[in-house]
């Protein structure tokens, strides 16, 4: 169970770091990629709008020119009879001279051209009679661009006079696109003006590309013509590159901001508390047990559970390196919860085998503020170990700094579970007896500084006896801490200190070594 939970926890610690790493990478990659994608759609959108605009410009210009042709031809029709009289010819000429657009005007009768603004045909030259099939109500007939005898490629625009006769004008298709040509070429927009049957009338901009993209069609409502605009894939990518550069730098800026933000968060990730949390998840904490020995008999009657951090780089760390951080961050609460669970795992069998055996553990001031403390104690013991097998240690310092009423209430609650309470590091604070008597203490741990003074000239030396006196009056059992020498031990035995904890017996040991120690110290030892 221990292995499984440690492995599970390790994975979660790693996963968190992996998540953070991928968040940092994402901060670097996602915004530029996102903005590239956004800029691509933006470019497509803008290009599509441009194509629509240019198709509309072309269609409007064509409408304007064919409209002018229609008006001109309608006027001409009013002025002439369908014969090539002098009046007819001069009317044809005026039509051309008065117009900006038209090259030539002519009269067709019975399928043959009779006269134009240039000359009279005798004999008449046959022409295609498609123009004559046009319903006058529809206005004009627009031909495909064709080579005409006198002029280069022209569009013939014809208007019917009657069943047999029509007038027409020739239009240079290049004129339609002339004012637009430069603009379309610059934007790589290729526009084809088509008849509705698909015949191309004029072309504006670069030739229609083989890799045409985003085709846009704009049909005229007046004439059977339409403008078809396209651009090329190459041109589209080119304008995306320009946009992407713009957006890309925005993306980089955003990335940098995100990166900094994550770094700040990351600093939280790597904060001392987060490192402790990771260490717990990664199974780096260990519990060491320091034997507590009955002074009179030399029998090991218990142990104090002390935390150790097996740091992957720094090696085995003692609590003075991390307990303060754990206390300040509140992490001491989950850490102690874990410690209690470990005590159960490590010691349940020992408790079963030895009815007098106790384990003491350290509480911090932060525990008084933890409303779940009692539940947490019960939960971690899980019915396998009676609370009465535990002794909770609290220092004078932790008590004094706290709301005394709260501390008293919590300690009473703990005491009510059957657990013992020990006053730790006694003598290092300045509490008076009255202060101490309000708390439900069972044990008093005499601080190492007093033990160290034993056998020295120091004024502190004599204080140990006083402390033992006080304890006796308060009906507290005494534990001497940090006992290192045989001399100290003898002295403490002489003044009837109840228990000894110190290197004279043993340092704090990992569970396996502690079991061995325990096996050898369960019987009264004559030579302790
Ligand atoms: P403490 O509660 O006073 O624990 C006794 C300390 O004295 C332990 O140090 C122990 O190893 C050391 N010690 C015992 N006998 C001798 C001795 O003969 N000579 C010398 N030089 N030292 C001796 P450790 O394990 O380094 O713990 C230091 C402190 O860290 C503890 O002092 C306790 O205040 C705190 N601590 C340890 N574990 C926990 C914990 O789980 N929760 C809390 N809140 N504090 C803890
Ligand atoms: Ca302690
Ligand atoms: Ca202590």
XYZ file of N, CA, C and O and ligand atoms in Angstrom, residues 304 306 361-362 393 424-425 445 481, ligand 2:
37
model
N 9.623 9.024 19.802
C 9.092 10.249 19.203
C 9.250 10.122 17.693
O 10.327 9.766 17.196
N 9.821 11.624 14.288
C 10.468 12.855 13.801
C 10.587 12.785 12.282
O 10.947 11.746 11.725
N 4.275 12.654 18.831
C 4.490 13.415 17.600
C 4.255 14.890 17.905
O 3.576 15.221 18.878
N 4.788 15.725 17.070
C 4.769 17.168 17.321
C 3.613 17.862 16.637
O 3.338 17.635 15.457
N 2.877 16.415 21.208
C 3.793 17.369 21.840
C 3.542 18.763 21.288
O 3.346 18.932 20.095
N 6.441 20.415 25.249
C 7.764 20.189 24.653
C 8.686 21.367 24.967
O 8.219 22.486 25.215
N 9.983 21.107 24.929
C 11.010 22.157 25.091
C 10.790 22.969 26.355
O 11.023 24.192 26.371
N 8.446 17.793 28.829
C 9.743 17.423 28.253
C 10.760 18.508 28.593
O 10.609 19.663 28.187
N 15.149 15.401 27.513
C 15.475 15.340 26.081
C 16.931 15.661 25.835
O 17.519 16.488 26.522
Ca 9.156 17.091 20.203
